[in-house]
Coordinates of C-alpha atoms in Angstrom, one line a residue:
S179 CA -90.2 -21.2 -109.5
L180 CA -90.5 -20.3 -105.7
H181 CA -87.5 -17.7 -106.1
D182 CA -89.3 -15.7 -108.9
A183 CA -92.2 -14.8 -106.4
L184 CA -92.8 -11.0 -106.4
P185 CA -94.2 -8.8 -103.7
I186 CA -97.8 -7.9 -104.4
S187 CA -99.3 -4.4 -104.5
M188 CA -100.7 -3.3 -101.2
G189 CA -102.8 -0.4 -102.6
K190 CA -103.9 2.0 -100.0
R191 CA -103.3 -0.5 -97.1
N192 CA -99.6 -0.2 -96.3
K193 CA -99.5 -2.7 -93.2
V194 CA -98.0 -5.8 -94.5
T195 CA -99.4 -9.1 -92.9
T196 CA -98.4 -12.6 -92.8
R197 CA -101.4 -13.3 -95.0
D198 CA -99.9 -11.0 -97.7
I199 CA -96.5 -12.7 -97.5
A200 CA -98.4 -16.2 -97.8
L201 CA -100.3 -15.1 -100.9
A202 CA -96.9 -13.8 -102.6
T203 CA -94.9 -16.9 -101.9
H204 CA -97.6 -19.4 -102.1
V205 CA -96.8 -20.8 -98.5
S206 CA -99.5 -21.4 -96.0
Q207 CA -100.0 -18.4 -93.5
S208 CA -99.3 -20.7 -90.5
T209 CA -95.9 -21.5 -92.0
V210 CA -95.2 -18.0 -92.7
S211 CA -96.0 -17.1 -89.1
M212 CA -93.9 -19.9 -87.6
I213 CA -90.8 -18.8 -89.9
L214 CA -91.0 -15.2 -89.2
S215 CA -91.3 -15.8 -85.5
D216 CA -88.4 -17.9 -85.4
N217 CA -90.3 -20.8 -84.0
K218 CA -87.7 -23.2 -82.7
N219 CA -90.1 -26.3 -82.3
V220 CA -90.6 -26.7 -86.2
S221 CA -88.2 -26.8 -89.1
F222 CA -88.8 -26.1 -92.8
K223 CA -86.9 -26.4 -96.0
E224 CA -84.0 -24.1 -96.1
E225 CA -85.4 -22.6 -99.6
T226 CA -88.7 -22.0 -98.1
V227 CA -87.2 -20.1 -95.2
K228 CA -85.2 -18.1 -97.3
L229 CA -88.1 -17.3 -99.6
V230 CA -90.4 -16.3 -96.7
K231 CA -87.8 -14.1 -95.0
N232 CA -86.7 -12.4 -98.3
T233 CA -90.2 -11.7 -99.4
A234 CA -91.1 -10.2 -95.9
K235 CA -88.0 -7.9 -96.1
Q236 CA -88.9 -6.8 -99.8
M237 CA -92.4 -6.1 -98.8
G238 CA -91.4 -4.1 -95.8
Y239 CA -92.9 -6.5 -93.2
K240 CA -92.4 -5.7 -89.5
K241 CA -93.2 -7.9 -86.7
P242 CA -96.2 -6.7 -84.7
V243 CA -95.3 -5.0 -81.4
V244 CA -97.2 -6.7 -78.4
K245 CA -98.3 -3.8 -76.2
K246 CA -97.8 -4.4 -72.7
R247 CA -98.3 -1.9 -69.8
Y248 CA -94.9 -2.9 -68.5
S249 CA -92.0 -3.9 -70.7
N250 CA -89.7 -5.5 -68.1
S251 CA -88.0 -8.5 -69.2
K252 CA -86.3 -9.8 -66.0
N253 CA -88.3 -12.4 -64.1
T254 CA -87.8 -10.8 -60.7
I255 CA -89.8 -9.4 -58.0
V256 CA -88.0 -6.8 -55.7
V257 CA -89.3 -6.9 -52.0
I258 CA -88.7 -3.6 -49.8
C259 CA -88.8 -4.4 -46.0
A260 CA -87.5 -2.5 -43.0
N261 CA -85.3 -5.0 -41.3
L262 CA -85.2 -8.7 -41.8
S263 CA -84.1 -9.1 -38.1
N264 CA -87.7 -8.7 -37.2
S265 CA -89.3 -12.0 -37.7
Y266 CA -92.5 -10.8 -39.2
Y267 CA -90.5 -9.6 -42.3
S268 CA -88.6 -12.8 -42.7
M269 CA -91.8 -14.6 -42.3
V270 CA -93.5 -12.5 -45.1
V271 CA -90.6 -12.8 -47.5
S272 CA -90.4 -16.5 -47.1
S273 CA -94.0 -16.9 -48.0
I274 CA -93.3 -14.6 -51.0
I275 CA -90.4 -16.6 -52.2
Q276 CA -92.3 -19.8 -51.8
Q277 CA -95.1 -18.5 -53.9
A278 CA -92.8 -17.0 -56.5
S279 CA -90.9 -20.2 -57.0
K280 CA -94.0 -21.9 -58.5
T281 CA -93.6 -19.5 -61.5
K282 CA -89.8 -19.6 -61.6
T283 CA -89.8 -16.0 -60.4
Q284 CA -86.7 -14.7 -58.5
I285 CA -87.1 -12.6 -55.2
L286 CA -84.5 -9.8 -54.5
T287 CA -84.9 -8.2 -51.0
I288 CA -83.9 -4.9 -50.1
S289 CA -83.8 -3.8 -46.6
T290 CA -84.1 0.0 -45.9
L291 CA -83.8 0.0 -42.1
R292 CA -86.4 2.8 -42.5
K293 CA -83.7 5.3 -43.4
D294 CA -84.5 7.9 -45.7
E295 CA -81.2 7.5 -47.8
L296 CA -81.5 3.9 -48.2
E297 CA -85.0 4.2 -49.4
K298 CA -84.1 7.0 -52.0
H299 CA -81.2 4.6 -53.0
A300 CA -83.7 1.8 -53.6
I301 CA -85.8 4.0 -55.7
T302 CA -82.9 4.9 -57.8
H303 CA -81.6 1.3 -58.2
L304 CA -85.1 0.1 -59.0
K305 CA -85.2 2.5 -61.9
T306 CA -82.2 0.8 -63.4
I307 CA -82.9 -2.8 -62.9
K308 CA -86.6 -2.5 -63.9
P309 CA -87.8 -5.6 -62.1
T310 CA -91.1 -7.5 -62.9
G311 CA -92.8 -5.9 -59.9
I312 CA -92.1 -4.4 -56.5
I313 CA -93.7 -5.5 -52.9
L314 CA -93.5 -2.9 -50.2
L315 CA -93.6 -4.3 -46.8
Y316 CA -94.1 -1.1 -44.8
P317 CA -95.4 2.6 -45.5
P318 CA -92.8 4.4 -47.5
K319 CA -91.8 8.0 -46.8
F320 CA -91.2 9.2 -50.4
V321 CA -94.7 8.6 -51.6
D322 CA -94.5 10.8 -54.8
E323 CA -91.4 9.1 -56.0
W324 CA -93.0 5.7 -55.4
N325 CA -96.1 6.9 -57.3
Q326 CA -93.8 7.9 -60.4
L327 CA -92.1 4.4 -60.4
S328 CA -95.4 2.4 -60.0
K329 CA -96.4 3.9 -63.4
Q330 CA -93.3 2.2 -64.9
I331 CA -93.2 -1.0 -62.6
P332 CA -96.2 -2.6 -61.1
C333 CA -96.1 -2.0 -57.4
I334 CA -98.2 -3.4 -54.5
I335 CA -97.9 -2.6 -50.6
I336 CA -98.8 -5.0 -47.8
G337 CA -99.8 -3.3 -44.6
D338 CA -100.8 0.1 -43.7
K339 CA -101.1 2.2 -47.0
P340 CA -100.2 6.0 -47.1
K341 CA -103.4 7.9 -48.4
N342 CA -101.7 9.4 -51.4
L343 CA -99.9 6.2 -52.4
D344 CA -101.2 5.2 -55.8
C345 CA -100.7 1.5 -56.3
D346 CA -102.2 -1.9 -55.3
S347 CA -102.6 -2.9 -51.8
I348 CA -103.2 -5.7 -49.3
E349 CA -104.1 -3.7 -46.4
L350 CA -104.1 -4.0 -42.6
N351 CA -106.4 -2.3 -40.3
S352 CA -104.3 -1.5 -37.5
F353 CA -106.8 0.4 -35.6
K354 CA -109.1 -2.8 -35.6
C355 CA -106.0 -4.9 -34.5
G356 CA -105.6 -2.5 -31.4
K357 CA -109.2 -2.8 -30.6
L358 CA -109.1 -6.5 -30.6
L359 CA -106.4 -6.5 -28.2
G360 CA -107.8 -3.8 -26.1
S361 CA -111.2 -5.6 -25.9
H362 CA -109.4 -8.8 -24.9
L363 CA -107.6 -7.2 -22.0
K364 CA -110.6 -5.2 -20.8
Q365 CA -112.5 -8.5 -20.6
L366 CA -109.7 -9.9 -18.4
G367 CA -110.2 -7.1 -15.9
H368 CA -107.2 -4.9 -16.9
K369 CA -107.5 -1.1 -16.7
K370 CA -103.9 0.4 -16.5
I371 CA -102.3 -0.3 -19.6
A372 CA -98.6 0.4 -21.0
Y373 CA -98.4 0.4 -24.8
I374 CA -94.5 0.1 -25.6
S375 CA -93.5 1.2 -29.1
S376 CA -90.6 1.7 -31.4
P377 CA -90.2 5.5 -32.3
L378 CA -93.4 7.1 -33.3
D379 CA -93.7 9.7 -36.0
T380 CA -96.5 10.5 -38.6
T381 CA -95.1 8.1 -41.1
E382 CA -95.4 5.2 -38.6
I383 CA -99.0 4.5 -39.4
G384 CA -99.3 1.0 -37.8
R385 CA -97.7 1.7 -34.6
N386 CA -99.9 4.9 -34.3
E387 CA -103.0 3.2 -35.3
R388 CA -102.6 0.1 -33.0
Y389 CA -102.2 2.6 -30.1
E390 CA -105.3 4.5 -30.9
G391 CA -107.3 1.3 -31.4
V392 CA -106.2 -0.1 -27.9
K393 CA -106.9 3.5 -26.3
S394 CA -110.5 3.6 -27.9
I395 CA -111.3 0.5 -25.6
L396 CA -108.9 1.1 -22.5
C397 CA -108.8 5.1 -22.3
D398 CA -106.0 4.9 -19.4
T399 CA -103.6 3.4 -21.8
Q400 CA -100.3 5.1 -21.7
V401 CA -97.6 5.1 -24.6
F402 CA -94.0 4.9 -24.0
F403 CA -91.7 5.0 -27.1
S404 CA -88.0 5.8 -27.7
S405 CA -86.6 8.6 -29.8
S406 CA -85.2 7.5 -33.2
K407 CA -81.5 8.3 -31.8
Q408 CA -82.0 6.2 -28.8
F409 CA -83.7 3.3 -30.9
E410 CA -80.8 3.2 -33.3
M411 CA -78.0 2.8 -30.5
Y412 CA -79.4 -0.7 -30.1
A413 CA -77.8 -3.5 -31.9
I414 CA -79.6 -3.8 -35.3
E415 CA -80.2 -7.7 -35.0
K416 CA -82.3 -7.2 -31.8
R417 CA -83.2 -3.5 -31.9
E418 CA -86.9 -3.8 -31.2
Y419 CA -86.6 -6.5 -28.7
E420 CA -84.0 -4.3 -26.7
N421 CA -86.2 -1.3 -27.1
G422 CA -89.1 -3.4 -25.4
Y423 CA -86.9 -4.5 -22.6
H424 CA -85.3 -1.1 -21.6
L425 CA -88.5 0.8 -22.0
T426 CA -90.5 -1.6 -19.7
K427 CA -87.5 -1.6 -17.2
Q428 CA -87.9 2.2 -16.9
I429 CA -91.7 2.1 -15.9
L430 CA -91.7 -1.0 -13.7
D431 CA -92.5 1.2 -10.6
N432 CA -95.8 2.3 -12.1
Q433 CA -97.4 -1.2 -11.8
F434 CA -99.2 -1.6 -14.8
D435 CA -102.0 -4.3 -15.2
A436 CA -100.7 -5.2 -18.6
Y437 CA -98.2 -4.3 -21.4
I438 CA -98.6 -4.2 -25.0
G439 CA -95.7 -4.3 -27.7
N440 CA -96.2 -2.5 -30.9
N441 CA -95.3 -5.8 -32.5
D442 CA -94.3 -9.2 -31.1
M443 CA -90.5 -8.7 -31.1
T444 CA -91.2 -5.6 -28.8
A445 CA -93.5 -7.6 -26.7
L446 CA -90.7 -10.3 -26.4
G447 CA -88.4 -7.8 -24.9
I448 CA -91.2 -6.8 -22.4
L449 CA -91.8 -10.4 -21.3
A450 CA -88.0 -10.8 -20.7
C451 CA -87.8 -7.7 -18.6
L452 CA -90.8 -8.7 -16.5
K453 CA -89.3 -12.3 -16.1
D454 CA -86.0 -10.8 -14.9
N455 CA -87.7 -8.8 -12.2
N456 CA -90.1 -11.4 -11.3
I457 CA -93.2 -9.6 -12.1
K458 CA -96.4 -11.1 -13.3
A459 CA -98.5 -9.1 -15.7
S460 CA -100.3 -9.7 -19.0
V461 CA -98.3 -9.0 -22.2
A462 CA -99.6 -9.1 -25.8
G463 CA -98.2 -7.9 -29.1
F464 CA -99.1 -8.0 -32.8
D465 CA -98.0 -10.1 -36.0
N466 CA -98.2 -13.7 -34.8
I467 CA -94.6 -14.3 -35.6
P468 CA -93.2 -18.0 -35.3
E469 CA -91.5 -17.5 -32.0
A470 CA -94.9 -16.2 -30.3
N471 CA -96.1 -19.7 -30.2
F472 CA -92.8 -21.3 -28.7
P473 CA -93.7 -23.4 -25.6
Q474 CA -91.9 -21.2 -23.3
I475 CA -93.2 -18.0 -24.6
Q476 CA -97.0 -18.5 -25.6
L477 CA -97.6 -14.8 -26.4
T478 CA -101.1 -13.4 -27.1
T479 CA -101.0 -11.5 -30.4
V480 CA -103.0 -10.5 -33.5
D481 CA -102.7 -12.5 -36.6
H482 CA -103.4 -10.5 -39.8
G483 CA -102.4 -13.1 -42.3
G484 CA -99.0 -12.1 -43.1
C485 CA -98.1 -15.2 -45.1
E486 CA -101.2 -15.3 -46.9
K487 CA -100.8 -11.5 -48.0
G488 CA -97.3 -12.3 -49.2
K489 CA -98.6 -15.1 -51.5
E490 CA -101.5 -13.0 -52.7
A491 CA -99.2 -9.9 -53.5
V492 CA -97.0 -12.2 -55.8
D493 CA -100.2 -13.3 -57.8
I494 CA -101.5 -9.9 -58.3
L495 CA -98.2 -8.5 -59.5
L496 CA -97.6 -11.4 -62.0
E497 CA -101.3 -11.0 -63.2
Q498 CA -100.5 -7.4 -63.8
T499 CA -97.6 -8.0 -66.0
K500 CA -100.1 -10.1 -68.3
S501 CA -102.9 -7.6 -68.7
E502 CA -103.5 -3.8 -69.4
R503 CA -105.4 -3.6 -66.0
K504 CA -105.8 -0.2 -65.0
R505 CA -107.9 -0.4 -61.9
I506 CA -106.2 -0.4 -58.4
V507 CA -106.6 -3.6 -56.3
H508 CA -107.5 -3.2 -52.9
M509 CA -107.6 -6.0 -50.3
E510 CA -107.9 -6.2 -46.5
Y511 CA -107.4 -9.2 -44.4
E512 CA -109.6 -9.5 -41.3
P513 CA -107.4 -9.6 -38.1
Q514 CA -107.7 -12.5 -35.8
L515 CA -107.0 -12.4 -32.0
I516 CA -104.7 -15.3 -30.9
I517 CA -105.1 -15.9 -27.1
R518 CA -102.3 -17.7 -25.4
L519 CA -100.9 -17.9 -21.9
S520 CA -99.2 -14.4 -21.7
T521 CA -102.6 -12.8 -20.8
F522 CA -104.7 -13.9 -17.9
S523 CA -107.3 -12.4 -15.5
R524 CA -106.3 -9.4 -13.3
K525 CA -107.3 -11.3 -10.2
K526 CA -104.7 -14.0 -11.2
S527 CA -102.1 -11.3 -11.9
S528 CA -102.5 -9.7 -8.5
S529 CA -102.4 -13.0 -6.6
Q530 CA -99.1 -13.9 -7.9

């Protein structure tokens, strides 16, 4: 009878397979496989199920372990951003959520406000929750720690990548972005340029590179930025806007031909200050946030594919979880100059 089936001798080969169990029980191998994998879509006679499972146990059968580079079970991607009050981050996070929803992947967003202690806390927290993947939206400070984490959890950065960061990247050439704006303003006849920025330090790759790009075209460009202490005194929900406004107010007497914000949020503050003081001058920014195209604003800016990069990052991370791929993915989007009404020829500026 079926219950009298005995395990067969394995000889030198000690790895028991579903084929061995099928031979011992006179049950098809496909049936054995479905029973041992607890396939819920099919059903078998109770005595057959017991026979297969008991025989497998007697023979020392062990389910094969599927080797994956990452063993995370949670269908969650964590996005690390600086500050969601900046519309650029809100825009990119929204595109990430939209793309992830197609595969029922959840998105968890952590804002560090670019504070060291919050970035460290995020790293510690990520080790505990072990998400499917991590998307960084700004250059992190603790590169070594992120490198260690990326060995356990797939990680990708969108934007300016620190040289020693060892993970996938969809990069932004901020120097090229600066050159695009510099060339545009030069064509309009502008020479004396003010570059207004949030705090500048060595970790702020994008802010520095954009300035250097502008200066490579317009050598008389002057940079103005607040200290970290001053910057953090502004209300968090409009910090970059306020920074742009107040720095511009301090240099109005210098009579610059044009003003550039290190991003669109800063540029919006510049525009507001100039309007409040009845000064007509060209203003431009970077990122092409939704507000830049509002009818009453019409800000000239540089679009570097923020939404497209967010969607691409999700696809890369999900592909990583399905493969043993070891190579590092490197992509770079070509920036595009978006010319609107906020920039105009120097003749027009001086005549009004």
